[in-house]
PDB file of C-alpha atoms in Angstrom:
ATOM      1  CA  UNK A 292     -38.506 -17.200  -7.056  1.00 52.00           C
ATOM      2  CA  UNK A 293     -36.007 -15.635  -9.411  1.00 52.00           C
ATOM      3  CA  UNK A 294     -32.733 -14.532  -7.888  1.00 52.00           C
ATOM      4  CA  UNK A 295     -31.710 -10.929  -8.533  1.00 50.00           C
ATOM      5  CA  UNK A 296     -28.211 -10.581  -9.995  1.00 49.00           C
ATOM      6  CA  UNK A 297     -25.787  -7.737  -9.525  1.00 50.00           C
ATOM      7  CA  UNK A 298     -26.254  -6.676 -13.155  1.00 52.00           C
ATOM      8  CA  UNK A 299     -30.015  -6.325 -12.939  1.00 53.00           C
ATOM      9  CA  UNK A 300     -32.019  -3.238 -13.863  1.00 59.00           C
ATOM     10  CA  UNK A 301     -31.046  -1.452 -10.644  1.00 67.00           C
ATOM     11  CA  UNK A 302     -27.307  -2.016 -11.031  1.00 81.00           C
ATOM     12  CA  UNK A 303     -25.242   1.150 -11.492  1.00 86.00           C
ATOM     13  CA  UNK A 304     -22.703  -0.698 -13.673  1.00 91.00           C
ATOM     14  CA  UNK A 305     -24.425  -0.286 -17.088  1.00 91.00           C
ATOM     15  CA  UNK A 306     -25.041   3.406 -16.445  1.00 92.00           C
ATOM     16  CA  UNK A 307     -21.469   3.889 -15.223  1.00 94.00           C
ATOM     17  CA  UNK A 308     -20.001   2.164 -18.282  1.00 95.00           C
ATOM     18  CA  UNK A 309     -22.205   4.098 -20.708  1.00 94.00           C
ATOM     19  CA  UNK A 310     -21.406   7.438 -19.083  1.00 95.00           C
ATOM     20  CA  UNK A 311     -17.681   6.627 -18.862  1.00 97.00           C
ATOM     21  CA  UNK A 312     -17.592   5.967 -22.610  1.00 97.00           C
ATOM     22  CA  UNK A 313     -19.692   9.079 -23.260  1.00 96.00           C
ATOM     23  CA  UNK A 314     -17.402  11.237 -21.092  1.00 97.00           C
ATOM     24  CA  UNK A 315     -14.255   9.920 -22.794  1.00 97.00           C
ATOM     25  CA  UNK A 316     -15.780  10.497 -26.235  1.00 97.00           C
ATOM     26  CA  UNK A 317     -16.838  14.019 -25.260  1.00 96.00           C
ATOM     27  CA  UNK A 318     -13.297  14.728 -24.018  1.00 95.00           C
ATOM     28  CA  UNK A 319     -11.905  13.551 -27.354  1.00 94.00           C
ATOM     29  CA  UNK A 320     -14.420  15.653 -29.294  1.00 94.00           C
ATOM     30  CA  UNK A 321     -13.964  18.857 -27.318  1.00 94.00           C
ATOM     31  CA  UNK A 322     -10.405  18.717 -25.970  1.00 91.00           C
ATOM     32  CA  UNK A 323      -8.492  15.790 -27.444  1.00 85.00           C
ATOM     33  CA  UNK A 324      -7.698  17.395 -30.763  1.00 80.00           C
ATOM     34  CA  UNK A 325      -6.217  20.629 -29.366  1.00 73.00           C
ATOM     35  CA  UNK A 326      -2.586  20.216 -28.324  1.00 73.00           C
ATOM     36  CA  UNK A 327      -1.280  23.653 -29.340  1.00 71.00           C
ATOM     37  CA  UNK A 328      -0.143  26.114 -26.668  1.00 73.00           C
ATOM     38  CA  UNK A 329      -0.459  29.821 -27.407  1.00 72.00           C
ATOM     39  CA  UNK A 330       2.609  31.989 -26.780  1.00 74.00           C
ATOM     40  CA  UNK A 331       1.742  35.440 -25.462  1.00 76.00           C
ATOM     41  CA  UNK A 332       3.745  38.603 -26.347  1.00 80.00           C
ATOM     42  CA  UNK A 333       5.459  38.466 -22.940  1.00 84.00           C
ATOM     43  CA  UNK A 334       6.686  34.924 -23.632  1.00 76.00           C
ATOM     44  CA  UNK A 335       4.226  33.129 -21.344  1.00 77.00           C
ATOM     45  CA  UNK A 336       2.218  30.207 -22.633  1.00 71.00           C
ATOM     46  CA  UNK A 337      -1.496  29.506 -22.321  1.00 68.00           C
ATOM     47  CA  UNK A 338      -3.647  26.607 -23.327  1.00 68.00           C
ATOM     48  CA  UNK A 339      -3.911  24.250 -24.939  1.00 81.00           C
ATOM     49  CA  UNK A 340      -7.655  24.573 -24.261  1.00 83.00           C
ATOM     50  CA  UNK A 341      -9.872  27.596 -24.665  1.00 86.00           C
ATOM     51  CA  UNK A 342     -12.699  28.333 -22.251  1.00 89.00           C
ATOM     52  CA  UNK A 343     -15.359  27.562 -24.883  1.00 92.00           C
ATOM     53  CA  UNK A 344     -13.986  24.026 -25.273  1.00 93.00           C
ATOM     54  CA  UNK A 345     -14.213  23.251 -21.565  1.00 93.00           C
ATOM     55  CA  UNK A 346     -17.684  24.831 -21.332  1.00 96.00           C
ATOM     56  CA  UNK A 347     -18.780  22.771 -24.346  1.00 96.00           C
ATOM     57  CA  UNK A 348     -17.533  19.591 -22.667  1.00 96.00           C
ATOM     58  CA  UNK A 349     -19.444  20.420 -19.495  1.00 95.00           C
ATOM     59  CA  UNK A 350     -22.666  21.255 -21.327  1.00 96.00           C
ATOM     60  CA  UNK A 351     -22.393  18.127 -23.464  1.00 96.00           C
ATOM     61  CA  UNK A 352     -22.182  15.947 -20.356  1.00 96.00           C
ATOM     62  CA  UNK A 353     -24.854  17.882 -18.457  1.00 95.00           C
ATOM     63  CA  UNK A 354     -27.735  16.404 -20.447  1.00 94.00           C
ATOM     64  CA  UNK A 355     -26.976  12.693 -19.904  1.00 93.00           C
ATOM     65  CA  UNK A 356     -25.918  13.363 -16.310  1.00 94.00           C
ATOM     66  CA  UNK A 357     -29.203  15.103 -15.505  1.00 94.00           C
ATOM     67  CA  UNK A 358     -31.229  12.438 -17.305  1.00 93.00           C
ATOM     68  CA  UNK A 359     -29.576   9.545 -15.475  1.00 92.00           C
ATOM     69  CA  UNK A 360     -29.676  11.357 -12.126  1.00 92.00           C
ATOM     70  CA  UNK A 361     -33.388  12.086 -12.591  1.00 92.00           C
ATOM     71  CA  UNK A 362     -33.962   8.383 -13.168  1.00 91.00           C
ATOM     72  CA  UNK A 363     -32.290   7.621  -9.837  1.00 90.00           C
ATOM     73  CA  UNK A 364     -28.929   6.397 -11.144  1.00 92.00           C
ATOM     74  CA  UNK A 365     -26.698   8.780  -9.163  1.00 92.00           C
ATOM     75  CA  UNK A 366     -24.047   6.188  -8.278  1.00 93.00           C
ATOM     76  CA  UNK A 367     -23.566   5.226 -11.920  1.00 94.00           C
ATOM     77  CA  UNK A 368     -23.448   8.881 -12.937  1.00 95.00           C
ATOM     78  CA  UNK A 369     -20.775   9.885 -10.434  1.00 96.00           C
ATOM     79  CA  UNK A 370     -18.599   6.825 -11.006  1.00 96.00           C
ATOM     80  CA  UNK A 371     -19.017   6.792 -14.793  1.00 97.00           C
ATOM     81  CA  UNK A 372     -18.359  10.450 -15.554  1.00 97.00           C
ATOM     82  CA  UNK A 373     -15.478  10.623 -13.090  1.00 97.00           C
ATOM     83  CA  UNK A 374     -13.853   7.488 -14.517  1.00 97.00           C
ATOM     84  CA  UNK A 375     -14.370   8.583 -18.124  1.00 97.00           C
ATOM     85  CA  UNK A 376     -12.946  12.077 -17.691  1.00 97.00           C
ATOM     86  CA  UNK A 377     -10.083  10.884 -15.482  1.00 97.00           C
ATOM     87  CA  UNK A 378      -9.111   8.166 -17.938  1.00 97.00           C
ATOM     88  CA  UNK A 379      -9.316  10.545 -20.901  1.00 96.00           C
ATOM     89  CA  UNK A 380      -7.191  13.169 -19.125  1.00 94.00           C
ATOM     90  CA  UNK A 381      -4.606  10.580 -18.118  1.00 94.00           C
ATOM     91  CA  UNK A 382      -4.353   9.280 -21.676  1.00 94.00           C
ATOM     92  CA  UNK A 383      -4.286  12.761 -23.230  1.00 90.00           C
ATOM     93  CA  UNK A 384      -1.695  14.206 -20.872  1.00 88.00           C
ATOM     94  CA  UNK A 385       0.517  11.158 -20.270  1.00 88.00           C
ATOM     95  CA  UNK A 386       3.171  12.340 -22.726  1.00 86.00           C
ATOM     96  CA  UNK A 387       4.182  15.161 -20.351  1.00 83.00           C
ATOM     97  CA  UNK A 388       7.861  14.622 -19.577  1.00 83.00           C
ATOM     98  CA  UNK A 389       7.747  16.562 -16.292  1.00 84.00           C
ATOM     99  CA  UNK A 390       5.359  14.103 -14.667  1.00 81.00           C
ATOM    100  CA  UNK A 391       3.186  16.954 -13.407  1.00 87.00           C
ATOM    101  CA  UNK A 392       0.271  15.694 -15.492  1.00 90.00           C
ATOM    102  CA  UNK A 393      -0.594  13.458 -12.524  1.00 93.00           C
ATOM    103  CA  UNK A 394      -1.590  16.550 -10.541  1.00 94.00           C
ATOM    104  CA  UNK A 395      -3.821  17.720 -13.382  1.00 92.00           C
ATOM    105  CA  UNK A 396      -5.402  14.295 -13.695  1.00 95.00           C
ATOM    106  CA  UNK A 397      -6.038  14.286  -9.946  1.00 96.00           C
ATOM    107  CA  UNK A 398      -7.693  17.687 -10.235  1.00 96.00           C
ATOM    108  CA  UNK A 399      -9.906  16.432 -13.074  1.00 96.00           C
ATOM    109  CA  UNK A 400     -10.857  13.430 -10.949  1.00 98.00           C
ATOM    110  CA  UNK A 401     -11.745  15.462  -7.855  1.00 98.00           C
ATOM    111  CA  UNK A 402     -13.482  18.176  -9.865  1.00 96.00           C
ATOM    112  CA  UNK A 403     -15.629  15.799 -11.881  1.00 97.00           C
ATOM    113  CA  UNK A 404     -16.482  13.815  -8.739  1.00 97.00           C
ATOM    114  CA  UNK A 405     -17.585  16.936  -6.855  1.00 97.00           C
ATOM    115  CA  UNK A 406     -19.516  18.457  -9.755  1.00 96.00           C
ATOM    116  CA  UNK A 407     -21.358  15.284 -10.759  1.00 96.00           C
ATOM    117  CA  UNK A 408     -22.217  14.523  -7.129  1.00 97.00           C
ATOM    118  CA  UNK A 409     -23.492  18.085  -6.729  1.00 97.00           C
ATOM    119  CA  UNK A 410     -25.598  17.894  -9.884  1.00 96.00           C
ATOM    120  CA  UNK A 411     -27.020  14.542  -8.764  1.00 95.00           C
ATOM    121  CA  UNK A 412     -27.871  15.978  -5.337  1.00 95.00           C
ATOM    122  CA  UNK A 413     -29.557  18.976  -6.951  1.00 95.00           C
ATOM    123  CA  UNK A 414     -31.568  16.789  -9.314  1.00 94.00           C
ATOM    124  CA  UNK A 415     -32.591  14.524  -6.421  1.00 91.00           C
ATOM    125  CA  UNK A 416     -33.749  17.544  -4.421  1.00 92.00           C
ATOM    126  CA  UNK A 417     -35.763  18.930  -7.338  1.00 90.00           C
ATOM    127  CA  UNK A 418     -37.194  15.598  -8.419  1.00 86.00           C
ATOM    128  CA  UNK A 419     -40.866  15.120  -7.544  1.00 84.00           C
ATOM    129  CA  UNK A 420     -41.345  12.632  -4.760  1.00 80.00           C
ATOM    130  CA  UNK A 421     -43.462   9.559  -5.351  1.00 70.00           C
ATOM    131  CA  UNK A 422     -46.689   9.587  -3.323  1.00 72.00           C
ATOM    132  CA  UNK A 423     -46.465   7.432  -0.240  1.00 68.00           C
ATOM    133  CA  UNK A 424     -49.173   4.972   0.653  1.00 64.00           C
ATOM    134  CA  UNK A 425     -50.943   5.713   3.885  1.00 65.00           C
ATOM    135  CA  UNK A 426     -51.309   2.868   6.274  1.00 56.00           C
ATOM    136  CA  UNK A 427     -54.887   1.818   6.698  1.00 55.00           C
ATOM    137  CA  UNK A 428     -56.459   2.013  10.090  1.00 51.00           C
TER     138      UNK A 428
END
């Protein structure tokens, strides 16, 4: 009998790695290029990201997240997207001299963890259940 390895077809590792790379690439495409803060007339600063950029990032990741969650790969989805976005945020914001970027990175980590887990739970609830075999009598 063949022994099942940890990297077999049911392992969450390949899905997690693929989604981590996809999340980091999506961050770079949507947010990584924009480093300019806008100065308002009252002297306050906003940015560097606009709402459409963050929404675009979320919608870009929604498709692969839903697909993988529908296929029953929730653990890989949650770990992969969270790791990818957290790593991308840490890299992108690490040049902040105040050190407060760590709080932002923590918020990205918690937010992406909660949202991906919620999406996975929703997909699991909406997913059609496989018919169960009745025991013969």
